[in-house]
CSV table of C-alpha atoms in Angstrom, one decimal:
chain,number,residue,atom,x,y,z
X,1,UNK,CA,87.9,86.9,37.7
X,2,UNK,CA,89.3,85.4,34.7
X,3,UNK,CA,92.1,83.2,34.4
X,4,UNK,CA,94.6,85.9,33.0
X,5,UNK,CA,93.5,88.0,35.8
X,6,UNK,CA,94.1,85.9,38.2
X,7,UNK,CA,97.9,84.9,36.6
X,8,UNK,CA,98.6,88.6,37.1
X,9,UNK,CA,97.6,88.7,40.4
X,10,UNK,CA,99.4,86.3,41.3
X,11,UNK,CA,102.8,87.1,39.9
X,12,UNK,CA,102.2,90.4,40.9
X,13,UNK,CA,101.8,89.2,44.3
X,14,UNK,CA,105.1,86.8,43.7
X,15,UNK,CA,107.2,90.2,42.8
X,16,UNK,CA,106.1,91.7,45.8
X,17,UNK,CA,106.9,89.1,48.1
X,18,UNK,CA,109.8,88.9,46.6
X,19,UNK,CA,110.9,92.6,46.8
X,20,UNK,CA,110.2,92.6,50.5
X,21,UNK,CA,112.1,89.6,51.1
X,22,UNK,CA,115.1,91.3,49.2
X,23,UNK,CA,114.9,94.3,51.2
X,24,UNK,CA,114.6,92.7,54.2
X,25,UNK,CA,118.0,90.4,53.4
X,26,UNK,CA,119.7,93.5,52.6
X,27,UNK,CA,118.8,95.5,55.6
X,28,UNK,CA,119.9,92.9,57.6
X,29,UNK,CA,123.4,92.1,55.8
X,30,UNK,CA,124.1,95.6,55.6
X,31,UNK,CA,123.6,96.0,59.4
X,32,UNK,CA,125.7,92.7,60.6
X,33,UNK,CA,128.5,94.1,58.1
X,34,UNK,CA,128.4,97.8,59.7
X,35,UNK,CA,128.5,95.7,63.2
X,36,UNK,CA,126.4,98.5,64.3
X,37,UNK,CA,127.4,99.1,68.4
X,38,UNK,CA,126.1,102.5,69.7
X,39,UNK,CA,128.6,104.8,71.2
X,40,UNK,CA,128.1,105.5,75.1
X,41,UNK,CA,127.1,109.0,74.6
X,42,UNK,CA,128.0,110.1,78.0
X,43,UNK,CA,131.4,108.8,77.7
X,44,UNK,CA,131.5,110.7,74.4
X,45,UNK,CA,130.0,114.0,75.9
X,46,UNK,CA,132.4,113.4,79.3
X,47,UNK,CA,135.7,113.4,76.9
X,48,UNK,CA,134.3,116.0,74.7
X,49,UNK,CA,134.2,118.5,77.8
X,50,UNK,CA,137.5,117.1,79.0
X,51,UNK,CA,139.4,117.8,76.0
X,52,UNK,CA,138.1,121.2,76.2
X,53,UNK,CA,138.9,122.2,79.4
X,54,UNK,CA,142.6,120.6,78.7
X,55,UNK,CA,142.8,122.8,75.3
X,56,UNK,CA,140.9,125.9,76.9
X,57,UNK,CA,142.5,126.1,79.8
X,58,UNK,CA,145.8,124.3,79.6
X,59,UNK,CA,144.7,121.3,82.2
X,60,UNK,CA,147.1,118.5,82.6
X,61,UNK,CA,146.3,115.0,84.0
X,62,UNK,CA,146.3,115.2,87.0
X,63,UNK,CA,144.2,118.6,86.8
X,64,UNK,CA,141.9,116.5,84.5
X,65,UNK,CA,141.5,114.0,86.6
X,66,UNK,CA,140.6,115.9,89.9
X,67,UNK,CA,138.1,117.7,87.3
X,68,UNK,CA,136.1,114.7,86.1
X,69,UNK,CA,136.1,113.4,89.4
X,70,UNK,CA,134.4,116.5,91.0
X,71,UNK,CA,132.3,117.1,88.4
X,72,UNK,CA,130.6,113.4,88.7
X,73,UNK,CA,130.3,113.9,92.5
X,74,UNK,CA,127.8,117.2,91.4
X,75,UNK,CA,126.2,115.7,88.7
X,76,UNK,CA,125.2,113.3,91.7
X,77,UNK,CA,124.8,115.5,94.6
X,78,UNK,CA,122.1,117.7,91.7
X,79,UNK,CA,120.5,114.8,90.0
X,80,UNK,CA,117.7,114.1,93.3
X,81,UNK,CA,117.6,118.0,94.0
X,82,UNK,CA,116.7,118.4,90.0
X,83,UNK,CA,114.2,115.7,90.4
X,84,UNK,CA,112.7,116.6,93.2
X,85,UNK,CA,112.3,120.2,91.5
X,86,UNK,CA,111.0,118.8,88.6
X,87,UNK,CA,108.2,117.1,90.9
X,88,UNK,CA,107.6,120.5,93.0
X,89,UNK,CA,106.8,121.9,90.0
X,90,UNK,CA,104.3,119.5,88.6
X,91,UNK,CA,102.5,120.0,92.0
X,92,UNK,CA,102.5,123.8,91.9
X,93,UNK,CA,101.3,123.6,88.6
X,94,UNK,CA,98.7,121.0,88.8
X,95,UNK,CA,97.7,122.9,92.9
X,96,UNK,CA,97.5,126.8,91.0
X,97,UNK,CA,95.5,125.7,87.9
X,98,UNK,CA,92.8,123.3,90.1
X,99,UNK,CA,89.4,125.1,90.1
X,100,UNK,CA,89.8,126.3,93.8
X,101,UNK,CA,93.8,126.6,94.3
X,102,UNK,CA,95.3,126.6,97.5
X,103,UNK,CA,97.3,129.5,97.8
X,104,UNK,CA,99.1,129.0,101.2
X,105,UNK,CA,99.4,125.2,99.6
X,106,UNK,CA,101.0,127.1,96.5
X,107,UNK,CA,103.4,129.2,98.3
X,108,UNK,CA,104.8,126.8,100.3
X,109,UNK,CA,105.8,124.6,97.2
X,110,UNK,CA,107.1,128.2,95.9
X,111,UNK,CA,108.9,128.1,99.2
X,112,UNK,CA,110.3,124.3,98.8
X,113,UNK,CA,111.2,125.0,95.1
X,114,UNK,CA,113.1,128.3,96.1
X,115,UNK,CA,115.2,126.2,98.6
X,116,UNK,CA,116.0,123.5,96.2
X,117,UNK,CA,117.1,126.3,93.6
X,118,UNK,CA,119.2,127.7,96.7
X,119,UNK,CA,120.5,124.1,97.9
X,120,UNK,CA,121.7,123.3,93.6
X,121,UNK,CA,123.8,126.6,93.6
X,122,UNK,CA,125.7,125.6,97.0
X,123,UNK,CA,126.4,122.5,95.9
X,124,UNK,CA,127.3,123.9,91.6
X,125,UNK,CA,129.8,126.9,93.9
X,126,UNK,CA,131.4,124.0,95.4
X,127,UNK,CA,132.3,122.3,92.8
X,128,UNK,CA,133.4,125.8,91.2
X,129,UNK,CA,135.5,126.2,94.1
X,130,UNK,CA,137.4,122.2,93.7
X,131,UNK,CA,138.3,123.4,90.0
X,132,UNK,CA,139.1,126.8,90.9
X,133,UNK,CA,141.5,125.0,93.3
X,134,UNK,CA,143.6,123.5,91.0
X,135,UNK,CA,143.8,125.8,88.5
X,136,UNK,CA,147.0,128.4,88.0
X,137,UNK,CA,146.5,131.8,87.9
X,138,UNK,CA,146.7,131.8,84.2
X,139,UNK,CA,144.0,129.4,83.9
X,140,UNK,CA,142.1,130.9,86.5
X,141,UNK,CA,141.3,133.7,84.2
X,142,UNK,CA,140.3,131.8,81.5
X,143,UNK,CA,138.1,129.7,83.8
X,144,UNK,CA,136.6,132.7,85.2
X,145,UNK,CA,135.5,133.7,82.1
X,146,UNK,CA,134.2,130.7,81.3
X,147,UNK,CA,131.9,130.4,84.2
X,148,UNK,CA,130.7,133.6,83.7
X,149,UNK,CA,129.4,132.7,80.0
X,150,UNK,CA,127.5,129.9,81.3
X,151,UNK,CA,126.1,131.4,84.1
X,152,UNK,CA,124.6,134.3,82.4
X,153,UNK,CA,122.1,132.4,81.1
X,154,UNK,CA,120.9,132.6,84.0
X,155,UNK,CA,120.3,136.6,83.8
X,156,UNK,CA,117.0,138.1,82.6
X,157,UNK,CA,116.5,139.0,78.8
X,158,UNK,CA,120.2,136.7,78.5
X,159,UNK,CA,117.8,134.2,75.9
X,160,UNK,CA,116.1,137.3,74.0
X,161,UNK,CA,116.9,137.0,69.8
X,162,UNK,CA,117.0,133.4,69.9
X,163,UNK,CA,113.7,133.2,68.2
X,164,UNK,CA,110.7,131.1,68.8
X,165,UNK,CA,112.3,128.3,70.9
X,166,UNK,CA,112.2,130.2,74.2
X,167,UNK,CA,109.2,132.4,73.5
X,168,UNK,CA,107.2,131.0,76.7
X,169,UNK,CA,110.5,131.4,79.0
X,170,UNK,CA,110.8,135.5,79.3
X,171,UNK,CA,107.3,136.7,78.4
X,172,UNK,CA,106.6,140.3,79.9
X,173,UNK,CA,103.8,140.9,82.1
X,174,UNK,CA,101.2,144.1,81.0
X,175,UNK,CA,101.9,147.4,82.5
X,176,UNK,CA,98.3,148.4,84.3
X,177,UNK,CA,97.9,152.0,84.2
């Protein structure tokens, strides 16, 4: 390489250094400036809910109080029952696609996952029936309602026309003739 070359090189090299070093400095003022401290997201998500039920339904205080409290008591009673469905499911899975699949072994975990499904909705209808409890007739209505839009997703063909995201969930079996 010649000498001029290698002087380009060089402060090429320089600029780029340089750039980096800028970049760096500024990403790193810019980010003790912003004092960037990430929101608890369930808190967020918890008052979020909470303001809705108080604006929806009209809960005071006290009502909201009694609310969040049984509401974290189920999200602890069904956080286990949705693991352990989770890992029922793997093994059903994993036991129905093996080359020789146990079938009793598969219907038995079919068995165990259908009384973990059962065991979730007893423990989601008590918690239905705490808030129901507290609520006035007026906001009884209002609640009932409410329920009965989130539990329909629950119903058959309820996730049809929401395109290509739940196009594994509902798929139809062929008609033999």
């Amino acid at each position: 390489m010649s000498t001029n070359t290698r002087r380009v090189f060089l402060y090429v090299m320089i600029l780029i250094t340089l750039l980096n070093l800028g970049f760096l400095i500024a990403v790193v003022v810019i980010v003790k400036k912003q004092d960037l401290q990430p929101l608890p997201v369930k808190q967020e998500l918890t008052e979020r809910r909470g303001r809705f039920m108080a604006s929806e339904l009209g809960f005071n205080e006290t009502q909201l109080e009694t609310f969040h409290q049984s509401r974290l008591v189920l999200r602890e009673e069904i956080k286990p029952l949705r693991n352990e469905l989770r890992r029922l499911n793997n093994l059903l899975i994993v036991e129905a696609t093996s080359e020789n699949p146990d079938t009793s072994k598969c219907f038995q975990l079919a068995q165990q996952i259908g009384d973990l499904h059962s065991e979730i909705k007893q423990v989601t209808t008590k918690h239905i029936i705490e808030v129901s409890n507290i609520a006035t007739p007026d906001q009884m209505q209002k609640l009932q309602h409410f329920y009965m839009e989130v539990f329909q997703d629950d119903q058959p063909g309820r996730r049809q026309g929401k395109g290509k995201q739940h196009r594994f969930r509902q798929a139809e079996m062929p008609v033999e003739e």
